[in-house]
PDB file of C-alpha atoms in Angstrom:
ATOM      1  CA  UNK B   1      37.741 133.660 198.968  1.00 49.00           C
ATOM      2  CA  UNK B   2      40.543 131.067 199.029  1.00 44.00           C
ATOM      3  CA  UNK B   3      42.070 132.324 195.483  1.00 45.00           C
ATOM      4  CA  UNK B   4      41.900 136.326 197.221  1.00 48.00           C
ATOM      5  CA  UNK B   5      43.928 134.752 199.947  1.00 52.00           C
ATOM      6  CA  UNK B   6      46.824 132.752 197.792  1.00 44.00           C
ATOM      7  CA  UNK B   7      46.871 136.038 196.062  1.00 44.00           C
ATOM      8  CA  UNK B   8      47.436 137.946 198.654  1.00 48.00           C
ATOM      9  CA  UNK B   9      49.918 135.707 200.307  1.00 47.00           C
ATOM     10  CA  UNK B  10      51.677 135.338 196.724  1.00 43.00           C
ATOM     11  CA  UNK B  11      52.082 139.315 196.718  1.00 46.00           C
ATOM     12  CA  UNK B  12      53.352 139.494 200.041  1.00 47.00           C
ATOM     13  CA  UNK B  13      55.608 136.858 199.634  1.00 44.00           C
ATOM     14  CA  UNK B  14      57.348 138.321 196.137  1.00 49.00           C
ATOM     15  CA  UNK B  15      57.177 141.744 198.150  1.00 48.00           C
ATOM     16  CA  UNK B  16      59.189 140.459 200.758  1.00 47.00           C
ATOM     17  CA  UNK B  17      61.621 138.479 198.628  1.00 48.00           C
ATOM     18  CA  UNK B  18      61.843 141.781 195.697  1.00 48.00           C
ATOM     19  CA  UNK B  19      62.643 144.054 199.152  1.00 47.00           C
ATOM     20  CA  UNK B  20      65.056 141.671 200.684  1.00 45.00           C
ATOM     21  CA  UNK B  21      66.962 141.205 197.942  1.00 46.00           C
ATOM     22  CA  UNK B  22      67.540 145.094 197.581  1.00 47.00           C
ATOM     23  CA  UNK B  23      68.176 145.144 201.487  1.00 48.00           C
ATOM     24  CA  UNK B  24      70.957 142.763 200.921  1.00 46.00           C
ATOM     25  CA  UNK B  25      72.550 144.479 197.886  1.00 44.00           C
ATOM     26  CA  UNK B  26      72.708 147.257 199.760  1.00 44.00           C
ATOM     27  CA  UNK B  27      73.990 145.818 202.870  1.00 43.00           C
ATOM     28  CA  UNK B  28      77.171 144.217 200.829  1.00 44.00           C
ATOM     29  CA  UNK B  29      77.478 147.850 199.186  1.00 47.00           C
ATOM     30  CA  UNK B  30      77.474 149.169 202.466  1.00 49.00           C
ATOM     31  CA  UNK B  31      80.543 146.116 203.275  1.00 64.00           C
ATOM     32  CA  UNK B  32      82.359 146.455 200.778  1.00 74.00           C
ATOM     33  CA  UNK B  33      86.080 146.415 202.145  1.00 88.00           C
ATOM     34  CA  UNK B  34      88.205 147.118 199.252  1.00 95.00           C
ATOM     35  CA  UNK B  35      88.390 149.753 196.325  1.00 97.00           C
ATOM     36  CA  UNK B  36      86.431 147.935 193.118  1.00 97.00           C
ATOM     37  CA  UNK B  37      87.212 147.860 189.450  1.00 96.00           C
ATOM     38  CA  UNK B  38      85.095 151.062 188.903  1.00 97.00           C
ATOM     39  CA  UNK B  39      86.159 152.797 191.357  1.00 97.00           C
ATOM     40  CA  UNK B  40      89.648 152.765 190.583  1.00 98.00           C
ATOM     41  CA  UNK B  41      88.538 153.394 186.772  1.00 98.00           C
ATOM     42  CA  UNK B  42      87.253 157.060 188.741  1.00 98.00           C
ATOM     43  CA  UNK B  43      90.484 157.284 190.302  1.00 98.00           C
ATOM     44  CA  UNK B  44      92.618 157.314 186.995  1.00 98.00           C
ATOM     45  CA  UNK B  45      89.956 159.350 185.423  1.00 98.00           C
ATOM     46  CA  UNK B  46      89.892 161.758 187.925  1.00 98.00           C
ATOM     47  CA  UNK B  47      94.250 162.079 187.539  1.00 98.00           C
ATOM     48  CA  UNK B  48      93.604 162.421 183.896  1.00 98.00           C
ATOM     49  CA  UNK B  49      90.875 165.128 183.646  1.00 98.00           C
ATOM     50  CA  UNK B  50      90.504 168.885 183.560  1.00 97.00           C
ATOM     51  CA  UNK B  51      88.021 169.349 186.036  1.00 97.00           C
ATOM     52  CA  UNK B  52      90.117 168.219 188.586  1.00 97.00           C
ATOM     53  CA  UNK B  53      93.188 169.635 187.343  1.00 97.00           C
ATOM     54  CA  UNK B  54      94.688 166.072 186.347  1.00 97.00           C
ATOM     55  CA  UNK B  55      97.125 165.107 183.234  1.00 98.00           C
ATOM     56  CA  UNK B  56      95.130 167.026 180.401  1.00 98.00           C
ATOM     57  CA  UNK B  57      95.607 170.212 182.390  1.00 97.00           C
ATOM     58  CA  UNK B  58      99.205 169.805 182.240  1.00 97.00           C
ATOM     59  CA  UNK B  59      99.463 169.241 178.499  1.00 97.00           C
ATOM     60  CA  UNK B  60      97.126 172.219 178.481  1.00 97.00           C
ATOM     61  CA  UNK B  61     100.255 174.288 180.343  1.00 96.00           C
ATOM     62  CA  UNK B  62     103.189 172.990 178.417  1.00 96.00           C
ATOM     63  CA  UNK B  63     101.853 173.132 175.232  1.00 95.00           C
ATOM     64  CA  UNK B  64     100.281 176.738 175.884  1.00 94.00           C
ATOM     65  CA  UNK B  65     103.912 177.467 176.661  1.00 94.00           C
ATOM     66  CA  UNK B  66     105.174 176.238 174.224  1.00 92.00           C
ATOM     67  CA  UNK B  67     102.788 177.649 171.862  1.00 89.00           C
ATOM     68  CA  UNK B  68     103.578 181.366 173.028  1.00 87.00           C
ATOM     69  CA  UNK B  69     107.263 180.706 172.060  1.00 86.00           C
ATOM     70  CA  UNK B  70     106.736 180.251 168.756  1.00 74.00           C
ATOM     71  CA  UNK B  71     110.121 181.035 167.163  1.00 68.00           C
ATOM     72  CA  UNK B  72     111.471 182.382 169.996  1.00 74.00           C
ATOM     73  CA  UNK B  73     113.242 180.275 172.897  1.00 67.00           C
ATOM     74  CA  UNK B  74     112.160 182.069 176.032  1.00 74.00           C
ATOM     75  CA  UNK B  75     114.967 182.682 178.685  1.00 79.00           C
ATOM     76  CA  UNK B  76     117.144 180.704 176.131  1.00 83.00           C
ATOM     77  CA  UNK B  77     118.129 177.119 174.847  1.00 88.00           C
ATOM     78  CA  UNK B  78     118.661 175.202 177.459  1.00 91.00           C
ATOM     79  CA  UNK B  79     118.227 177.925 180.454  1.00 91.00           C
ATOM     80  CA  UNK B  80     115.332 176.584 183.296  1.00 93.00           C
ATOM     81  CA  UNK B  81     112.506 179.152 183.145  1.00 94.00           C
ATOM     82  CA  UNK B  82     110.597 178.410 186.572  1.00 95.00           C
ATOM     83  CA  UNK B  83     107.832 180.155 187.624  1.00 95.00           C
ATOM     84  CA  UNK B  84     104.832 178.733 190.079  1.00 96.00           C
ATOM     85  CA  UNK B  85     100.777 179.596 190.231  1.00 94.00           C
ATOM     86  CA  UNK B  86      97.515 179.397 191.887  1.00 96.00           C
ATOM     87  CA  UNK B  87      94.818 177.147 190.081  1.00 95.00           C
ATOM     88  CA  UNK B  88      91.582 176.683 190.903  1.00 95.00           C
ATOM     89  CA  UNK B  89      88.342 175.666 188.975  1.00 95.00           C
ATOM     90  CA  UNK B  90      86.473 177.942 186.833  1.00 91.00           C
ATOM     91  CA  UNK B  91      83.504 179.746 188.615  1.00 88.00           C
ATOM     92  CA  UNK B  92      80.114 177.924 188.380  1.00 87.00           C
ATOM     93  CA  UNK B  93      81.698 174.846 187.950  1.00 92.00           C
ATOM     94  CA  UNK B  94      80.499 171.257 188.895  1.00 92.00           C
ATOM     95  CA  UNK B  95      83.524 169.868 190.144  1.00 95.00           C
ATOM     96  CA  UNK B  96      86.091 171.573 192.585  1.00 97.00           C
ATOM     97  CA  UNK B  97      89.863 172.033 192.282  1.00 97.00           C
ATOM     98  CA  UNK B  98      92.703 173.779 194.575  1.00 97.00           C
ATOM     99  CA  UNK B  99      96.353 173.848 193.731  1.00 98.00           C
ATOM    100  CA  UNK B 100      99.600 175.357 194.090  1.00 98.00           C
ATOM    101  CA  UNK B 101     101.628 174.575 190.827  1.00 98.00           C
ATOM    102  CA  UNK B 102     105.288 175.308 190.337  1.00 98.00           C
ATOM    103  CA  UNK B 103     106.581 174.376 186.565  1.00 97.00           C
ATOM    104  CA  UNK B 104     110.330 174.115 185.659  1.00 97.00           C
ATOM    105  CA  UNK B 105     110.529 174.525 181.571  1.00 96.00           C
ATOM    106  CA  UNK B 106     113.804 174.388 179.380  1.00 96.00           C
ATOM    107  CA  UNK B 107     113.897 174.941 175.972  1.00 94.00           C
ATOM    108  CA  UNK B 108     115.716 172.943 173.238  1.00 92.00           C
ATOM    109  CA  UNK B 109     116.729 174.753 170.519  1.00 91.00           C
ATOM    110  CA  UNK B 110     118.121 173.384 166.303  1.00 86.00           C
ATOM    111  CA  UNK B 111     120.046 176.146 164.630  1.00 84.00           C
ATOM    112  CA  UNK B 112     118.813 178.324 167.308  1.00 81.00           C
ATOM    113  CA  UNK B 113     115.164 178.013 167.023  1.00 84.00           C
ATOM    114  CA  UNK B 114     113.226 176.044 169.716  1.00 88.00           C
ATOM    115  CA  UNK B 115     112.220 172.273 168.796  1.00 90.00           C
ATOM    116  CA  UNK B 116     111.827 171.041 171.952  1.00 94.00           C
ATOM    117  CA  UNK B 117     110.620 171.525 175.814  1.00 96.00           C
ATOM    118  CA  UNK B 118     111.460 169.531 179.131  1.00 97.00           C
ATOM    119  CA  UNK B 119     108.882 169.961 181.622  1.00 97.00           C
ATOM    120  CA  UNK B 120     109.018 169.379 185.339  1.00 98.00           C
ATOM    121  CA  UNK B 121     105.553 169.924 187.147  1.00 98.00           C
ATOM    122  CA  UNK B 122     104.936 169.868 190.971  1.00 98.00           C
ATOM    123  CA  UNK B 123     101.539 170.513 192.206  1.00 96.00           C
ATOM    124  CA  UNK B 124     100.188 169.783 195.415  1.00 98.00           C
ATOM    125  CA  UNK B 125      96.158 170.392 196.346  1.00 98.00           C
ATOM    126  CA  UNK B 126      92.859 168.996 196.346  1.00 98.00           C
ATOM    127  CA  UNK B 127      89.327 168.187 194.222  1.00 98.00           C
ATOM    128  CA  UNK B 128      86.332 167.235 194.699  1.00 97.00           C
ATOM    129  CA  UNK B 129      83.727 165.384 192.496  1.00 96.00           C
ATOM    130  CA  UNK B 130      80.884 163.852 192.586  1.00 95.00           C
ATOM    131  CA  UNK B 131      81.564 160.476 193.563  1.00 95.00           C
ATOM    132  CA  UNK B 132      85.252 161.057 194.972  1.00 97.00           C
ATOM    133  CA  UNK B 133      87.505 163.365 196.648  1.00 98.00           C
ATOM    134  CA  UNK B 134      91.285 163.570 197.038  1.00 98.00           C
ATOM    135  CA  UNK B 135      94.277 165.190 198.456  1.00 98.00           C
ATOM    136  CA  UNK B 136      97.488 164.426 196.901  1.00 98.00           C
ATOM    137  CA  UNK B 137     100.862 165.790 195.140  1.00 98.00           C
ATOM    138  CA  UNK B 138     101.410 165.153 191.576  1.00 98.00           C
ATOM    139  CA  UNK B 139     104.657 165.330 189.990  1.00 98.00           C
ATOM    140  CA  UNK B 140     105.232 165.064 186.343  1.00 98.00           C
ATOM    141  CA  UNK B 141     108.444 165.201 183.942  1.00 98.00           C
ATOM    142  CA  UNK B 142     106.731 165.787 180.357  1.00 98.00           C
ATOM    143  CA  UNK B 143     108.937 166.157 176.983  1.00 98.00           C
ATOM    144  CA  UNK B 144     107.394 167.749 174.325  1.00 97.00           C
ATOM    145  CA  UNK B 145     108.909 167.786 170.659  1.00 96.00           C
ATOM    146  CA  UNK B 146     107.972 169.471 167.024  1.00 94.00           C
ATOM    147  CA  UNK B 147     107.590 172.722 168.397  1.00 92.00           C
ATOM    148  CA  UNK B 148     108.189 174.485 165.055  1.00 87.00           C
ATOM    149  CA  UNK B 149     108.414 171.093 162.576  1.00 88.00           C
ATOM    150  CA  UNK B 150     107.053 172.002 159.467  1.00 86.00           C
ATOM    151  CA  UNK B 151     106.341 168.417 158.543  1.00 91.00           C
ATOM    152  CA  UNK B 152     103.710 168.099 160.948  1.00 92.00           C
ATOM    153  CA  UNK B 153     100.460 170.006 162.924  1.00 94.00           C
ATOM    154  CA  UNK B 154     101.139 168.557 166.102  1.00 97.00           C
ATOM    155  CA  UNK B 155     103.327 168.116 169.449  1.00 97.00           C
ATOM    156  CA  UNK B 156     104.264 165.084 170.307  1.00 98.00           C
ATOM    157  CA  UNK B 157     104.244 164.459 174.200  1.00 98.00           C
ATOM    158  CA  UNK B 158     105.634 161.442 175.992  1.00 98.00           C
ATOM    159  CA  UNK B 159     106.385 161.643 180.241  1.00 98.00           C
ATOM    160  CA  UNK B 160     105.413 160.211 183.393  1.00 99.00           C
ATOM    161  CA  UNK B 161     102.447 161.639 185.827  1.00 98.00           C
ATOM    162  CA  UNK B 162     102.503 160.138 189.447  1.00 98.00           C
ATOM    163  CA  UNK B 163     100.419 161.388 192.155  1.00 98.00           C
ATOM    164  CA  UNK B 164     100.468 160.552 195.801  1.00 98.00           C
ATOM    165  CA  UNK B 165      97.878 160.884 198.510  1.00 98.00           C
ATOM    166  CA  UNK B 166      94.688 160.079 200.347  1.00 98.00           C
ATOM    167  CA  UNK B 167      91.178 159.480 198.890  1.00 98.00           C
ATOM    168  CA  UNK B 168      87.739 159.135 199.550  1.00 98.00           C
ATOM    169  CA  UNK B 169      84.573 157.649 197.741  1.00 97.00           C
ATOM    170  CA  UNK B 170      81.248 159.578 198.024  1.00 95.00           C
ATOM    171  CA  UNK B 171      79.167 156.725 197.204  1.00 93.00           C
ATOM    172  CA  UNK B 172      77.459 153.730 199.603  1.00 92.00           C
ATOM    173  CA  UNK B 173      81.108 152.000 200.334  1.00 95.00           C
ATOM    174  CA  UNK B 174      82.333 155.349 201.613  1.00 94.00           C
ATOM    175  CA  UNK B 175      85.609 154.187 201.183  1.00 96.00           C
ATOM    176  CA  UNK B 176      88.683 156.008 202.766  1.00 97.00           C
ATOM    177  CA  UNK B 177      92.422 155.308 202.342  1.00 97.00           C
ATOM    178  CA  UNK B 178      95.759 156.364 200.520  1.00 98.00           C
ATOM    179  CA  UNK B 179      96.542 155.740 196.820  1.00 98.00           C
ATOM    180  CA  UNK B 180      99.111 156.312 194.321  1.00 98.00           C
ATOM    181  CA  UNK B 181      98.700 156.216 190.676  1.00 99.00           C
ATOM    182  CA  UNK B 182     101.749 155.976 188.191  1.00 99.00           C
ATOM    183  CA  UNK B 183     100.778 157.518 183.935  1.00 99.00           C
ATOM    184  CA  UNK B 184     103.278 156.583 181.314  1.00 99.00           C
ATOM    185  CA  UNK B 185     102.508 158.696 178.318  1.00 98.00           C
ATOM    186  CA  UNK B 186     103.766 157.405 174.950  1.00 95.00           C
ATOM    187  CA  UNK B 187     103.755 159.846 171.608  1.00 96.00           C
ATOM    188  CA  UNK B 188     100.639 161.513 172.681  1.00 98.00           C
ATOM    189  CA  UNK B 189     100.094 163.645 169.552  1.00 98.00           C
ATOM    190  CA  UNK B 190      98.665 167.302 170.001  1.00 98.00           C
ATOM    191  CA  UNK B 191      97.632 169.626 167.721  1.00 96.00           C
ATOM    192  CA  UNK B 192      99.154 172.823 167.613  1.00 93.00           C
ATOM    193  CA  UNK B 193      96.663 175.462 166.464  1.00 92.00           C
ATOM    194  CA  UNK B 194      94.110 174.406 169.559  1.00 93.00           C
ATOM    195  CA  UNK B 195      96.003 171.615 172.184  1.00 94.00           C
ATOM    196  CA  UNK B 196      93.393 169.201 171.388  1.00 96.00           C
ATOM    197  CA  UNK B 197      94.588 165.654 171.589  1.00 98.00           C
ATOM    198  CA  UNK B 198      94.527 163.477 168.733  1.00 97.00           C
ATOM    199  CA  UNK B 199      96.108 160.474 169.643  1.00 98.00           C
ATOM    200  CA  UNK B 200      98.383 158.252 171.861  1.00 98.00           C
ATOM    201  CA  UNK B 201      98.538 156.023 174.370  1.00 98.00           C
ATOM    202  CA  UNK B 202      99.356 155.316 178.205  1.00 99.00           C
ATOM    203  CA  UNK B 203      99.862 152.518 180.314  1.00 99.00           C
ATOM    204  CA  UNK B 204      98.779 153.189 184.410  1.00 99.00           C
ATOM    205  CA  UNK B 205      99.560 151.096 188.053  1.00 98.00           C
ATOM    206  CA  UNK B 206      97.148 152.493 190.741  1.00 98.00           C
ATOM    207  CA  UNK B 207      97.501 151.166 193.938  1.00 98.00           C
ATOM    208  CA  UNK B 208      96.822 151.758 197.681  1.00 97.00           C
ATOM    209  CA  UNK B 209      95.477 150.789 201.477  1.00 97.00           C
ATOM    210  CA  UNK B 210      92.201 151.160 202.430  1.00 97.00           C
ATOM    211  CA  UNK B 211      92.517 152.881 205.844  1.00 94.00           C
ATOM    212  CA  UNK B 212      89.508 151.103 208.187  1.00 91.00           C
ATOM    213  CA  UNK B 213      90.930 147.772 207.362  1.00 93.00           C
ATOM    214  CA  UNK B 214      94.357 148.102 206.168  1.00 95.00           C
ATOM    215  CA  UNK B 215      93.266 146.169 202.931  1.00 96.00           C
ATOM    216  CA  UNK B 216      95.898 146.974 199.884  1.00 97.00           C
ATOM    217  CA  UNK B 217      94.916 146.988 196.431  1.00 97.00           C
ATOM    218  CA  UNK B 218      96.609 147.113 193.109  1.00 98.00           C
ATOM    219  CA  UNK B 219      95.549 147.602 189.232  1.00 98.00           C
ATOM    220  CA  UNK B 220      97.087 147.862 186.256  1.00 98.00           C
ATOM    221  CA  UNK B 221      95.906 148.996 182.601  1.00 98.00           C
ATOM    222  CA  UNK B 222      96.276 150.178 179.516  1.00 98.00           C
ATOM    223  CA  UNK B 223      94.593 153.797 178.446  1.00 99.00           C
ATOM    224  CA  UNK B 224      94.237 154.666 174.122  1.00 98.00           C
ATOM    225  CA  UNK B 225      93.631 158.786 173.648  1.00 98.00           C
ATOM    226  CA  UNK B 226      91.540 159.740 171.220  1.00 93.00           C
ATOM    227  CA  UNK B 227      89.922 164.023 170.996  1.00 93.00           C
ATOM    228  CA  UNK B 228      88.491 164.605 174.312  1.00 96.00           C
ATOM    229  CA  UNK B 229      87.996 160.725 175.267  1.00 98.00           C
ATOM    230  CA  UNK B 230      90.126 158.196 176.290  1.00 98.00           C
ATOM    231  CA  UNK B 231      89.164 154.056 176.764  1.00 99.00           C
ATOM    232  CA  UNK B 232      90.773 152.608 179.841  1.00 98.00           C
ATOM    233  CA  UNK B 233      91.378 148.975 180.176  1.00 98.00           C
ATOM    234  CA  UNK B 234      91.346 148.057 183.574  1.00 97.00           C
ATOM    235  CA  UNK B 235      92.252 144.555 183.695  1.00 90.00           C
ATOM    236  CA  UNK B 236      89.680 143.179 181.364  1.00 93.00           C
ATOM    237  CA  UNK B 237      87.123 145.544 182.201  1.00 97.00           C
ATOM    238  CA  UNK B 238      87.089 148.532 179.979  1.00 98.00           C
ATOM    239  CA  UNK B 239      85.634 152.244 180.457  1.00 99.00           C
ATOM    240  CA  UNK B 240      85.532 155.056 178.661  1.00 98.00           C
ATOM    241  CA  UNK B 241      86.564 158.205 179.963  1.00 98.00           C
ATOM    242  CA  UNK B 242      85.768 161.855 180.005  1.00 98.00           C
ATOM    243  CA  UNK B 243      88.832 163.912 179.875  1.00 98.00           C
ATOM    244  CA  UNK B 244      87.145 166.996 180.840  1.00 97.00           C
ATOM    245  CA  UNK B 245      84.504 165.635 183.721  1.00 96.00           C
ATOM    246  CA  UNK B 246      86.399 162.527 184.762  1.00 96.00           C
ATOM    247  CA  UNK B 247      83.182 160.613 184.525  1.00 97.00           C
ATOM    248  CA  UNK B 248      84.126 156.920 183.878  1.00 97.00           C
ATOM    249  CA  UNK B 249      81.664 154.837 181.933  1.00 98.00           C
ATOM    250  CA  UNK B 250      81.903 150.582 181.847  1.00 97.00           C
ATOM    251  CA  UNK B 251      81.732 149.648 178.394  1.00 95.00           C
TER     252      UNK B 251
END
């Protein structure tokens, strides 16, 4: 009868401990007063992907563009062809987009065909994801080179994306607050017959204020493209991202 009652105590006891250790991991969730390592790895995800109309939807643009030149030069070397556009996500689709989009293209031309294309890009809008919603303007200034280079298959792109705006984490923290995120895009190569990315690199600042407590917050990395994928390293801490879902995995 004694040994039932140890027992019994000794299950209690490791019941209580097991549960109050989740109660308290959840409680400093639940506290949590600044925007974490992963979270800001979903924030530059989420700039970067197609789902929520981020950086890869942009190359997608300009290099569709400049695709459906092909040996012609538009308007003309070196005359602005602006135009401006609805987006939104496709139908059925997980994650959801809205934006107006107005692009300002010019066309470089070498013994009058078209080798390159200046891109300015202002969109302003909204998505929402799974674990994180936004309003913001982006603004981007993109070159793209090797339109018609016979020595390669690909575009080169280099530019800068920078959006500005609010946020908001759908997760425990519920975290609110405004954030800006700075992409430098260096010799991202693309191929030509189908815009998929085949290699290049970025380096990104994300910062911000957390609105309940005025808390700022700051992180810098470096991102490597490669196909559809792209590993971010956030200050030591590394993730791989989707470049289609924005999902952002710790490695």
């Amino acid at each position: 009868m004694m040994r039932t009652s140890l027992l019994f105590a000794l299950i209690i006891v490791t019941c209580c401990t097991i549960s109050c250790t989740k109660e308290d991991e959840v409680i400093a969730i639940k506290k949590a007063t600044n925007v974490s390592n992963g979270q800001a790895a979903t924030m530059i995800a989420a700039s970067l992907a197609t789902s929520s109309y981020g950086l890869a939807s942009i190359k997608n643009d300009i290099t569709f563009y400049a695709k459906t030149l092909g040996t012609t030069s538009g308007k003309g070397c070196g005359i602005e062809d602006a135009f401006a556009f609805a987006r939104q996500e496709p139908s059925m689709a997980a994650n959801k987009y809205n934006y107006a989009v107005g692009y300002k293209n010019t066309v470089t031309c070498h013994d009058n065909l078209p080798d390159g294309l200046s891109s300015v890009v202002i969109n302003n809008g909204s998505f929402d994801m799974a674990t994180l919603s936004s309003i913001h303007s982006a603004n981007s200034t993109i070159s793209l080179t090797h339109l018609n280079d016979a020595n390669t298959t690909n575009y080169d792109l280099s530019g800068v994306y920078q959006t500005s705006g609010t946020f908001q984490t759908i997760d425990a923290t519920q975290l609110a607050g405004s954030s800006n995120i700075n992409i430098s895009v260096n010799n991202l190569l693309v191929k030509r017959s189908d815009r998929a990315i085949v290699s290049g690199t970025a380096s990104v600042t994300l910062s911000g204020t957390v609105k309940s407590n005025k808390n700022t917050f700051e992180y810098s990395g470096t991102i490597v493209f490669e196909g559809n994928t792209a590993v971010l390293d956030l200050g030591g801490s590394k993730y791989t991202l989707d470049l289609t879902t924005g999902d952002a995995v710790a490695l």
